[in-house]
Amino acid sequence: MNTERFALGVPSSKRTVAAAFVVFAAMLVVPFVTTAYYTGLAMTALVFLMLGVSWNLLAGYAGQISLGHAAFFGLGAYVAAWVTTPAAAGLPALPFPLSHPIVALVLGGVGAALVALVTGPVMFRLRGHYFAIGTLALAAIIRLVLTDKRSISGGSTGYYLNAGMGEVPTYLLTVVVAALATIGIYFVVNSRLGLGMRAIHDDETAASGLGVDPLRYKMYAFLVSAFIAGLAGAAYALNSLYINPTSTLAVTWTVDTLVIVILGGMGTVAGPLFGTVVFMIIDNGLTSVLGGLATTVEGVIIILVVIFLPNGIYGYLKSYVAERRGTDDAATSD
Amino acid sequence: MVSIDLLAQTVSNGVLLGGIYALAALGLSLIFGIMDVVNLAHGHLLMLGGYVAIVLFTMAGLSPLVGMLAAMIVLFVIGVVLQRALLERVVDEGIEQPILVLFGVALVFQNLGQHFLGSDSQSTELTLGLGGIDLGPVLLSPSRTVTFIVAVLLVVLTWLFLEYTSTGHAIRATSQNRAAARYVGIDTDRIYMLTMGVGAALAGAAGSLLSMLFPIDPYVGWSYLLKSFAVVVLGGVGSIIGTLVGGIILGTAENVTALFLGGSYRDVMTFTIFLLVLLLKPEGLFGSGGGGE
């Protein structure tokens, strides 16, 4: 089934990438043609898109359900904070080019990836359920330790960033980074690397029998995924200029990421894109209607989509279109 | 320096707390052992159980021990409904779907709790008119002693149920080999429903007991899920004695850590123990389950 999806997926994914280019180009002009409010929404959407894309690689392609994604997001945010505003954590200031927000953004991704590099070989001794719960525990440890280390995290008071790049440049930078991440992931999943990841997702034993080293491919997925989640966190921190351990490392980030990917469709390149759009509509539309009960609706959506649309909205649309096209072909050949 | 007396008091409090952890973990272990599903909503079911006792205590002045019985009934029904309405459709469909569905359930419970019960933490109080038990250097407080005894009693009752009733035998048969259990005429769908109900009821009982010792708020779910899972992993899946010992080890380790490193390291210690056991001795101290499964 998956090989079939893969074979059918290539041409339509190419169209998806072309469409993605158009979308990102359009995103670039948002701050110049709309208000600051819409630019803010677009910024949030980009952060969520990066989170979705990164979790999708690990869970949708490599089949490793991580519930600790918030940790990498939060670490990326903190690295960006430490690099741009070291004084608040009592760290020595970095020389000029290194303290630039663009460098801080990249270092946010690198910091998260380094933590993934260290913890990955340990976490991947766990499989399935154990991996999911293990990553949840790992994220909880990171959050609790950072909350306790007030001197470097700001504790409950939080951490104010002094990045000083301005809202519009930060936004434009985020558009570029999100576009690179999305398109980069497209090339990863359509390469040998991506095939290896799908192989261990479908049947780990069979894949390792055919010479695909599961740990290696899981680690690749984990590193790339953590790197992009770290970029998302850093972009968030550079934009909001304020982070704190309780909310920036909160499980909510993991939850929202899951909602986006599951809504859109796990294991598809276009899934997180669709998911982000729908999520932004739900999150902003429903919150104004439902107020405090928005999370309940999100939970219900996760449940319903997992049960009734296991391939997500994009997967459903795709099979619907394929079905239509199938019957049309049958009609013309008659 | 920490005095010996204080250390002894801390350890004994930890042991007593461990009994409740064992009870919470037993429900998770049952569901995992029989249905091969990690109930990600377990901590949130526990939280709901705590709130049943809290609501009955604050509104009607009912003793939390009576509240616990009510919580068990309510949670049994919730467990059965969860299985009927949702899990039945995704169990045996691989691991992703049940994990995600239960994750959604946990979110719904947490958000509903926060919305209707408020974010402030609340607790119940056990009034028995008894003094604590004085053992020289150590004083066993009445609420800690009673909750420990009730928790251990419920663990033993569950063990007797599984060991000596025909339904218990059917549950164990289903956990060993589902297909074979069906061949000999066991209605495994009913067994799954019962398992989910009993598992949720045990979580509810643990929540009510915990409400007598610690304040409960709608966000405690994740923490208690990880604690329960840590106990299951420590003791080994499917081992009741392992679950008891695991609970007591965890309760003690937590309290001693809080004494030496401060309260904020209590949970850090729990999760560290959990990860270490998973990595070093995945089959647990007593069980046959494995982290590689």
PDB file of N, CA, C and O in Angstrom, chain A residues 187-251:
ATOM      1  N   PHE A 187      12.768  16.985  -0.366  1.00  0.00           N
ATOM      2  CA  PHE A 187      13.875  16.258  -0.995  1.00  0.00           C
ATOM      3  C   PHE A 187      14.348  15.107  -0.120  1.00  0.00           C
ATOM      4  O   PHE A 187      14.692  14.038  -0.635  1.00  0.00           O
ATOM      5  N   VAL A 188      14.324  15.303   1.200  1.00  0.00           N
ATOM      6  CA  VAL A 188      14.735  14.213   2.088  1.00  0.00           C
ATOM      7  C   VAL A 188      13.818  13.004   1.906  1.00  0.00           C
ATOM      8  O   VAL A 188      14.282  11.887   1.699  1.00  0.00           O
ATOM      9  N   VAL A 189      12.488  13.240   1.932  1.00  0.00           N
ATOM     10  CA  VAL A 189      11.594  12.078   1.908  1.00  0.00           C
ATOM     11  C   VAL A 189      11.556  11.410   0.543  1.00  0.00           C
ATOM     12  O   VAL A 189      11.194  10.244   0.435  1.00  0.00           O
ATOM     13  N   ASN A 190      11.945  12.128  -0.502  1.00  0.00           N
ATOM     14  CA  ASN A 190      11.956  11.488  -1.814  1.00  0.00           C
ATOM     15  C   ASN A 190      13.341  10.963  -2.199  1.00  0.00           C
ATOM     16  O   ASN A 190      13.563  10.590  -3.336  1.00  0.00           O
ATOM     17  N   SER A 191      14.250  10.950  -1.227  1.00  0.00           N
ATOM     18  CA  SER A 191      15.588  10.422  -1.506  1.00  0.00           C
ATOM     19  C   SER A 191      15.705   8.998  -0.937  1.00  0.00           C
ATOM     20  O   SER A 191      14.747   8.474  -0.374  1.00  0.00           O
ATOM     21  N   ARG A 192      16.874   8.415  -1.083  1.00  0.00           N
ATOM     22  CA  ARG A 192      17.148   7.104  -0.481  1.00  0.00           C
ATOM     23  C   ARG A 192      16.890   7.139   1.018  1.00  0.00           C
ATOM     24  O   ARG A 192      16.395   6.178   1.606  1.00  0.00           O
ATOM     25  N   LEU A 193      17.263   8.285   1.615  1.00  0.00           N
ATOM     26  CA  LEU A 193      17.079   8.484   3.053  1.00  0.00           C
ATOM     27  C   LEU A 193      15.608   8.295   3.438  1.00  0.00           C
ATOM     28  O   LEU A 193      15.270   7.585   4.378  1.00  0.00           O
ATOM     29  N   GLY A 194      14.728   8.961   2.645  1.00  0.00           N
ATOM     30  CA  GLY A 194      13.299   8.881   2.922  1.00  0.00           C
ATOM     31  C   GLY A 194      12.781   7.468   2.719  1.00  0.00           C
ATOM     32  O   GLY A 194      11.946   6.985   3.485  1.00  0.00           O
ATOM     33  N   LEU A 195      13.295   6.804   1.696  1.00  0.00           N
ATOM     34  CA  LEU A 195      12.880   5.415   1.449  1.00  0.00           C
ATOM     35  C   LEU A 195      13.251   4.538   2.633  1.00  0.00           C
ATOM     36  O   LEU A 195      12.461   3.693   3.060  1.00  0.00           O
ATOM     37  N   GLY A 196      14.477   4.749   3.154  1.00  0.00           N
ATOM     38  CA  GLY A 196      14.916   3.990   4.322  1.00  0.00           C
ATOM     39  C   GLY A 196      13.992   4.224   5.507  1.00  0.00           C
ATOM     40  O   GLY A 196      13.600   3.283   6.199  1.00  0.00           O
ATOM     41  N   MET A 197      13.598   5.489   5.692  1.00  0.00           N
ATOM     42  CA  MET A 197      12.697   5.813   6.807  1.00  0.00           C
ATOM     43  C   MET A 197      11.350   5.118   6.648  1.00  0.00           C
ATOM     44  O   MET A 197      10.807   4.558   7.591  1.00  0.00           O
ATOM     45  N   ARG A 198      10.806   5.161   5.423  1.00  0.00           N
ATOM     46  CA  ARG A 198       9.518   4.481   5.198  1.00  0.00           C
ATOM     47  C   ARG A 198       9.647   2.990   5.422  1.00  0.00           C
ATOM     48  O   ARG A 198       8.730   2.342   5.925  1.00  0.00           O
ATOM     49  N   ALA A 199      10.809   2.449   5.012  1.00  0.00           N
ATOM     50  CA  ALA A 199      11.009   1.007   5.150  1.00  0.00           C
ATOM     51  C   ALA A 199      10.971   0.605   6.620  1.00  0.00           C
ATOM     52  O   ALA A 199      10.298  -0.364   6.983  1.00  0.00           O
ATOM     53  N   ILE A 200      11.666   1.369   7.497  1.00  0.00           N
ATOM     54  CA  ILE A 200      11.632   0.976   8.913  1.00  0.00           C
ATOM     55  C   ILE A 200      10.265   1.257   9.529  1.00  0.00           C
ATOM     56  O   ILE A 200       9.861   0.595  10.471  1.00  0.00           O
ATOM     57  N   HIS A 201       9.523   2.211   8.982  1.00  0.00           N
ATOM     58  CA  HIS A 201       8.168   2.468   9.455  1.00  0.00           C
ATOM     59  C   HIS A 201       7.266   1.265   9.156  1.00  0.00           C
ATOM     60  O   HIS A 201       6.539   0.782   9.998  1.00  0.00           O
ATOM     61  N   ASP A 202       7.364   0.775   7.912  1.00  0.00           N
ATOM     62  CA  ASP A 202       6.473  -0.312   7.498  1.00  0.00           C
ATOM     63  C   ASP A 202       6.805  -1.623   8.196  1.00  0.00           C
ATOM     64  O   ASP A 202       5.921  -2.328   8.656  1.00  0.00           O
ATOM     65  N   ASP A 203       8.079  -1.989   8.252  1.00  0.00           N
ATOM     66  CA  ASP A 203       8.453  -3.249   8.881  1.00  0.00           C
ATOM     67  C   ASP A 203       9.933  -3.189   9.233  1.00  0.00           C
ATOM     68  O   ASP A 203      10.784  -3.376   8.362  1.00  0.00           O
ATOM     69  N   GLU A 204      10.173  -2.932  10.510  1.00  0.00           N
ATOM     70  CA  GLU A 204      11.545  -2.712  10.934  1.00  0.00           C
ATOM     71  C   GLU A 204      12.411  -3.955  10.736  1.00  0.00           C
ATOM     72  O   GLU A 204      13.551  -3.864  10.282  1.00  0.00           O
ATOM     73  N   THR A 205      11.840  -5.108  11.068  1.00  0.00           N
ATOM     74  CA  THR A 205      12.619  -6.342  10.975  1.00  0.00           C
ATOM     75  C   THR A 205      12.980  -6.632   9.525  1.00  0.00           C
ATOM     76  O   THR A 205      14.131  -6.956   9.207  1.00  0.00           O
ATOM     77  N   ALA A 206      11.979  -6.506   8.653  1.00  0.00           N
ATOM     78  CA  ALA A 206      12.232  -6.781   7.240  1.00  0.00           C
ATOM     79  C   ALA A 206      13.259  -5.793   6.691  1.00  0.00           C
ATOM     80  O   ALA A 206      14.179  -6.177   5.958  1.00  0.00           O
ATOM     81  N   ALA A 207      13.122  -4.518   7.076  1.00  0.00           N
ATOM     82  CA  ALA A 207      14.037  -3.502   6.566  1.00  0.00           C
ATOM     83  C   ALA A 207      15.461  -3.804   7.012  1.00  0.00           C
ATOM     84  O   ALA A 207      16.405  -3.728   6.215  1.00  0.00           O
ATOM     85  N   SER A 208      15.628  -4.195   8.291  1.00  0.00           N
ATOM     86  CA  SER A 208      16.986  -4.438   8.753  1.00  0.00           C
ATOM     87  C   SER A 208      17.534  -5.712   8.114  1.00  0.00           C
ATOM     88  O   SER A 208      18.735  -5.817   7.872  1.00  0.00           O
ATOM     89  N   GLY A 209      16.634  -6.652   7.770  1.00  0.00           N
ATOM     90  CA  GLY A 209      17.061  -7.846   7.038  1.00  0.00           C
ATOM     91  C   GLY A 209      17.589  -7.504   5.656  1.00  0.00           C
ATOM     92  O   GLY A 209      18.462  -8.181   5.116  1.00  0.00           O
ATOM     93  N   LEU A 210      17.067  -6.413   5.081  1.00  0.00           N
ATOM     94  CA  LEU A 210      17.497  -6.001   3.742  1.00  0.00           C
ATOM     95  C   LEU A 210      18.657  -5.008   3.796  1.00  0.00           C
ATOM     96  O   LEU A 210      19.001  -4.384   2.803  1.00  0.00           O
ATOM     97  N   GLY A 211      19.223  -4.829   4.989  1.00  0.00           N
ATOM     98  CA  GLY A 211      20.412  -3.996   5.095  1.00  0.00           C
ATOM     99  C   GLY A 211      20.152  -2.540   5.431  1.00  0.00           C
ATOM    100  O   GLY A 211      21.055  -1.719   5.347  1.00  0.00           O
ATOM    101  N   VAL A 212      18.905  -2.198   5.792  1.00  0.00           N
ATOM    102  CA  VAL A 212      18.623  -0.835   6.233  1.00  0.00           C
ATOM    103  C   VAL A 212      18.810  -0.806   7.748  1.00  0.00           C
ATOM    104  O   VAL A 212      18.080  -1.485   8.464  1.00  0.00           O
ATOM    105  N   ASP A 213      19.804  -0.060   8.214  1.00  0.00           N
ATOM    106  CA  ASP A 213      20.076  -0.011   9.650  1.00  0.00           C
ATOM    107  C   ASP A 213      19.033   0.878  10.328  1.00  0.00           C
ATOM    108  O   ASP A 213      19.052   2.098  10.145  1.00  0.00           O
ATOM    109  N   PRO A 214      18.098   0.287  11.120  1.00  0.00           N
ATOM    110  CA  PRO A 214      17.003   1.097  11.674  1.00  0.00           C
ATOM    111  C   PRO A 214      17.499   2.277  12.505  1.00  0.00           C
ATOM    112  O   PRO A 214      17.006   3.387  12.352  1.00  0.00           O
ATOM    113  N   LEU A 215      18.488   2.032  13.376  1.00  0.00           N
ATOM    114  CA  LEU A 215      18.935   3.103  14.268  1.00  0.00           C
ATOM    115  C   LEU A 215      19.438   4.302  13.466  1.00  0.00           C
ATOM    116  O   LEU A 215      19.134   5.452  13.777  1.00  0.00           O
ATOM    117  N   ARG A 216      20.204   4.000  12.386  1.00  0.00           N
ATOM    118  CA  ARG A 216      20.769   5.090  11.601  1.00  0.00           C
ATOM    119  C   ARG A 216      19.674   5.959  10.992  1.00  0.00           C
ATOM    120  O   ARG A 216      19.715   7.182  11.078  1.00  0.00           O
ATOM    121  N   TYR A 217      18.662   5.312  10.413  1.00  0.00           N
ATOM    122  CA  TYR A 217      17.607   6.087   9.762  1.00  0.00           C
ATOM    123  C   TYR A 217      16.725   6.805  10.770  1.00  0.00           C
ATOM    124  O   TYR A 217      16.263   7.919  10.537  1.00  0.00           O
ATOM    125  N   LYS A 218      16.498   6.157  11.923  1.00  0.00           N
ATOM    126  CA  LYS A 218      15.737   6.849  12.968  1.00  0.00           C
ATOM    127  C   LYS A 218      16.494   8.080  13.437  1.00  0.00           C
ATOM    128  O   LYS A 218      15.907   9.136  13.667  1.00  0.00           O
ATOM    129  N   MET A 219      17.829   7.931  13.580  1.00  0.00           N
ATOM    130  CA  MET A 219      18.640   9.067  14.036  1.00  0.00           C
ATOM    131  C   MET A 219      18.611  10.214  13.025  1.00  0.00           C
ATOM    132  O   MET A 219      18.496  11.369  13.401  1.00  0.00           O
ATOM    133  N   TYR A 220      18.730   9.871  11.730  1.00  0.00           N
ATOM    134  CA  TYR A 220      18.640  10.926  10.707  1.00  0.00           C
ATOM    135  C   TYR A 220      17.335  11.695  10.864  1.00  0.00           C
ATOM    136  O   TYR A 220      17.299  12.923  10.872  1.00  0.00           O
ATOM    137  N   ALA A 221      16.240  10.927  10.974  1.00  0.00           N
ATOM    138  CA  ALA A 221      14.921  11.566  11.086  1.00  0.00           C
ATOM    139  C   ALA A 221      14.849  12.430  12.347  1.00  0.00           C
ATOM    140  O   ALA A 221      14.351  13.557  12.321  1.00  0.00           O
ATOM    141  N   PHE A 222      15.383  11.889  13.449  1.00  0.00           N
ATOM    142  CA  PHE A 222      15.330  12.580  14.742  1.00  0.00           C
ATOM    143  C   PHE A 222      16.126  13.884  14.682  1.00  0.00           C
ATOM    144  O   PHE A 222      15.669  14.932  15.150  1.00  0.00           O
ATOM    145  N   LEU A 223      17.336  13.830  14.083  1.00  0.00           N
ATOM    146  CA  LEU A 223      18.199  15.005  14.020  1.00  0.00           C
ATOM    147  C   LEU A 223      17.574  16.101  13.163  1.00  0.00           C
ATOM    148  O   LEU A 223      17.504  17.262  13.574  1.00  0.00           O
ATOM    149  N   VAL A 224      17.129  15.727  11.961  1.00  0.00           N
ATOM    150  CA  VAL A 224      16.534  16.731  11.069  1.00  0.00           C
ATOM    151  C   VAL A 224      15.286  17.317  11.726  1.00  0.00           C
ATOM    152  O   VAL A 224      15.065  18.536  11.712  1.00  0.00           O
ATOM    153  N   SER A 225      14.492  16.425  12.348  1.00  0.00           N
ATOM    154  CA  SER A 225      13.257  16.850  12.985  1.00  0.00           C
ATOM    155  C   SER A 225      13.544  17.825  14.133  1.00  0.00           C
ATOM    156  O   SER A 225      12.920  18.888  14.237  1.00  0.00           O
ATOM    157  N   ALA A 226      14.524  17.486  14.974  1.00  0.00           N
ATOM    158  CA  ALA A 226      14.869  18.361  16.100  1.00  0.00           C
ATOM    159  C   ALA A 226      15.429  19.692  15.587  1.00  0.00           C
ATOM    160  O   ALA A 226      15.119  20.754  16.132  1.00  0.00           O
ATOM    161  N   PHE A 227      16.242  19.629  14.525  1.00  0.00           N
ATOM    162  CA  PHE A 227      16.832  20.845  13.972  1.00  0.00           C
ATOM    163  C   PHE A 227      15.739  21.824  13.538  1.00  0.00           C
ATOM    164  O   PHE A 227      15.752  22.998  13.903  1.00  0.00           O
ATOM    165  N   ILE A 228      14.753  21.306  12.793  1.00  0.00           N
ATOM    166  CA  ILE A 228      13.699  22.194  12.291  1.00  0.00           C
ATOM    167  C   ILE A 228      12.803  22.684  13.440  1.00  0.00           C
ATOM    168  O   ILE A 228      12.406  23.853  13.477  1.00  0.00           O
ATOM    169  N   ALA A 229      12.533  21.795  14.418  1.00  0.00           N
ATOM    170  CA  ALA A 229      11.742  22.232  15.574  1.00  0.00           C
ATOM    171  C   ALA A 229      12.500  23.320  16.331  1.00  0.00           C
ATOM    172  O   ALA A 229      11.900  24.287  16.827  1.00  0.00           O
ATOM    173  N   GLY A 230      13.833  23.187  16.420  1.00  0.00           N
ATOM    174  CA  GLY A 230      14.650  24.207  17.068  1.00  0.00           C
ATOM    175  C   GLY A 230      14.598  25.529  16.317  1.00  0.00           C
ATOM    176  O   GLY A 230      14.501  26.601  16.925  1.00  0.00           O
ATOM    177  N   LEU A 231      14.644  25.466  14.989  1.00  0.00           N
ATOM    178  CA  LEU A 231      14.498  26.682  14.172  1.00  0.00           C
ATOM    179  C   LEU A 231      13.163  27.356  14.464  1.00  0.00           C
ATOM    180  O   LEU A 231      13.085  28.583  14.619  1.00  0.00           O
ATOM    181  N   ALA A 232      12.105  26.528  14.540  1.00  0.00           N
ATOM    182  CA  ALA A 232      10.766  27.075  14.811  1.00  0.00           C
ATOM    183  C   ALA A 232      10.763  27.789  16.161  1.00  0.00           C
ATOM    184  O   ALA A 232      10.235  28.900  16.287  1.00  0.00           O
ATOM    185  N   GLY A 233      11.376  27.149  17.168  1.00  0.00           N
ATOM    186  CA  GLY A 233      11.423  27.746  18.502  1.00  0.00           C
ATOM    187  C   GLY A 233      12.199  29.060  18.503  1.00  0.00           C
ATOM    188  O   GLY A 233      11.777  30.051  19.107  1.00  0.00           O
ATOM    189  N   ALA A 234      13.345  29.055  17.782  1.00  0.00           N
ATOM    190  CA  ALA A 234      14.166  30.259  17.727  1.00  0.00           C
ATOM    191  C   ALA A 234      13.407  31.386  17.030  1.00  0.00           C
ATOM    192  O   ALA A 234      13.421  32.536  17.482  1.00  0.00           O
ATOM    193  N   ALA A 235      12.727  31.053  15.932  1.00  0.00           N
ATOM    194  CA  ALA A 235      11.953  32.066  15.212  1.00  0.00           C
ATOM    195  C   ALA A 235      10.869  32.639  16.123  1.00  0.00           C
ATOM    196  O   ALA A 235      10.642  33.851  16.168  1.00  0.00           O
ATOM    197  N   TYR A 236      10.228  31.747  16.878  1.00  0.00           N
ATOM    198  CA  TYR A 236       9.188  32.188  17.815  1.00  0.00           C
ATOM    199  C   TYR A 236       9.763  33.164  18.838  1.00  0.00           C
ATOM    200  O   TYR A 236       9.188  34.227  19.102  1.00  0.00           O
ATOM    201  N   ALA A 237      10.936  32.798  19.399  1.00  0.00           N
ATOM    202  CA  ALA A 237      11.542  33.641  20.430  1.00  0.00           C
ATOM    203  C   ALA A 237      11.959  34.994  19.858  1.00  0.00           C
ATOM    204  O   ALA A 237      11.740  36.038  20.469  1.00  0.00           O
ATOM    205  N   LEU A 238      12.537  34.987  18.640  1.00  0.00           N
ATOM    206  CA  LEU A 238      13.000  36.242  18.030  1.00  0.00           C
ATOM    207  C   LEU A 238      11.832  37.157  17.697  1.00  0.00           C
ATOM    208  O   LEU A 238      11.968  38.373  17.669  1.00  0.00           O
ATOM    209  N   ASN A 239      10.676  36.541  17.457  1.00  0.00           N
ATOM    210  CA  ASN A 239       9.507  37.338  17.123  1.00  0.00           C
ATOM    211  C   ASN A 239       8.797  37.856  18.369  1.00  0.00           C
ATOM    212  O   ASN A 239       8.448  39.026  18.449  1.00  0.00           O
ATOM    213  N   SER A 240       8.601  36.948  19.357  1.00  0.00           N
ATOM    214  CA  SER A 240       7.822  37.384  20.527  1.00  0.00           C
ATOM    215  C   SER A 240       8.696  38.139  21.520  1.00  0.00           C
ATOM    216  O   SER A 240       8.182  38.881  22.353  1.00  0.00           O
ATOM    217  N   LEU A 241      10.023  37.938  21.456  1.00  0.00           N
ATOM    218  CA  LEU A 241      10.991  38.629  22.323  1.00  0.00           C
ATOM    219  C   LEU A 241      10.776  38.338  23.810  1.00  0.00           C
ATOM    220  O   LEU A 241      11.344  38.985  24.667  1.00  0.00           O
ATOM    221  N   TYR A 242       9.919  37.373  24.120  1.00  0.00           N
ATOM    222  CA  TYR A 242       9.758  36.972  25.518  1.00  0.00           C
ATOM    223  C   TYR A 242       9.453  35.476  25.560  1.00  0.00           C
ATOM    224  O   TYR A 242       8.592  34.990  24.828  1.00  0.00           O
ATOM    225  N   ILE A 243      10.194  34.734  26.382  1.00  0.00           N
ATOM    226  CA  ILE A 243       9.891  33.312  26.549  1.00  0.00           C
ATOM    227  C   ILE A 243       9.961  32.986  28.035  1.00  0.00           C
ATOM    228  O   ILE A 243      10.572  33.723  28.806  1.00  0.00           O
ATOM    229  N   ASN A 244       9.289  31.925  28.434  1.00  0.00           N
ATOM    230  CA  ASN A 244       9.500  31.431  29.797  1.00  0.00           C
ATOM    231  C   ASN A 244       9.346  29.917  29.812  1.00  0.00           C
ATOM    232  O   ASN A 244       8.664  29.347  28.959  1.00  0.00           O
ATOM    233  N   PRO A 245      10.013  29.242  30.764  1.00  0.00           N
ATOM    234  CA  PRO A 245      10.095  27.784  30.676  1.00  0.00           C
ATOM    235  C   PRO A 245       8.737  27.091  30.736  1.00  0.00           C
ATOM    236  O   PRO A 245       8.547  26.047  30.114  1.00  0.00           O
ATOM    237  N   THR A 246       7.783  27.671  31.471  1.00  0.00           N
ATOM    238  CA  THR A 246       6.503  26.974  31.624  1.00  0.00           C
ATOM    239  C   THR A 246       5.721  26.970  30.320  1.00  0.00           C
ATOM    240  O   THR A 246       5.156  25.949  29.937  1.00  0.00           O
ATOM    241  N   SER A 247       5.690  28.102  29.610  1.00  0.00           N
ATOM    242  CA  SER A 247       4.847  28.119  28.412  1.00  0.00           C
ATOM    243  C   SER A 247       5.637  27.742  27.157  1.00  0.00           C
ATOM    244  O   SER A 247       5.105  27.097  26.258  1.00  0.00           O
ATOM    245  N   THR A 248       6.920  28.100  27.075  1.00  0.00           N
ATOM    246  CA  THR A 248       7.659  27.822  25.845  1.00  0.00           C
ATOM    247  C   THR A 248       8.022  26.337  25.739  1.00  0.00           C
ATOM    248  O   THR A 248       8.224  25.819  24.649  1.00  0.00           O
ATOM    249  N   LEU A 249       8.099  25.642  26.871  1.00  0.00           N
ATOM    250  CA  LEU A 249       8.400  24.205  26.833  1.00  0.00           C
ATOM    251  C   LEU A 249       7.147  23.385  27.120  1.00  0.00           C
ATOM    252  O   LEU A 249       7.224  22.190  27.377  1.00  0.00           O
ATOM    253  N   ALA A 250       5.977  24.039  27.090  1.00  0.00           N
ATOM    254  CA  ALA A 250       4.744  23.355  27.491  1.00  0.00           C
ATOM    255  C   ALA A 250       4.346  22.281  26.487  1.00  0.00           C
ATOM    256  O   ALA A 250       4.652  22.369  25.297  1.00  0.00           O
ATOM    257  N   VAL A 251       3.641  21.280  26.994  1.00  0.00           N
ATOM    258  CA  VAL A 251       3.180  20.166  26.177  1.00  0.00           C
ATOM    259  C   VAL A 251       2.222  20.645  25.081  1.00  0.00           C
ATOM    260  O   VAL A 251       2.044  19.983  24.060  1.00  0.00           O
TER     261      VAL A 251
END
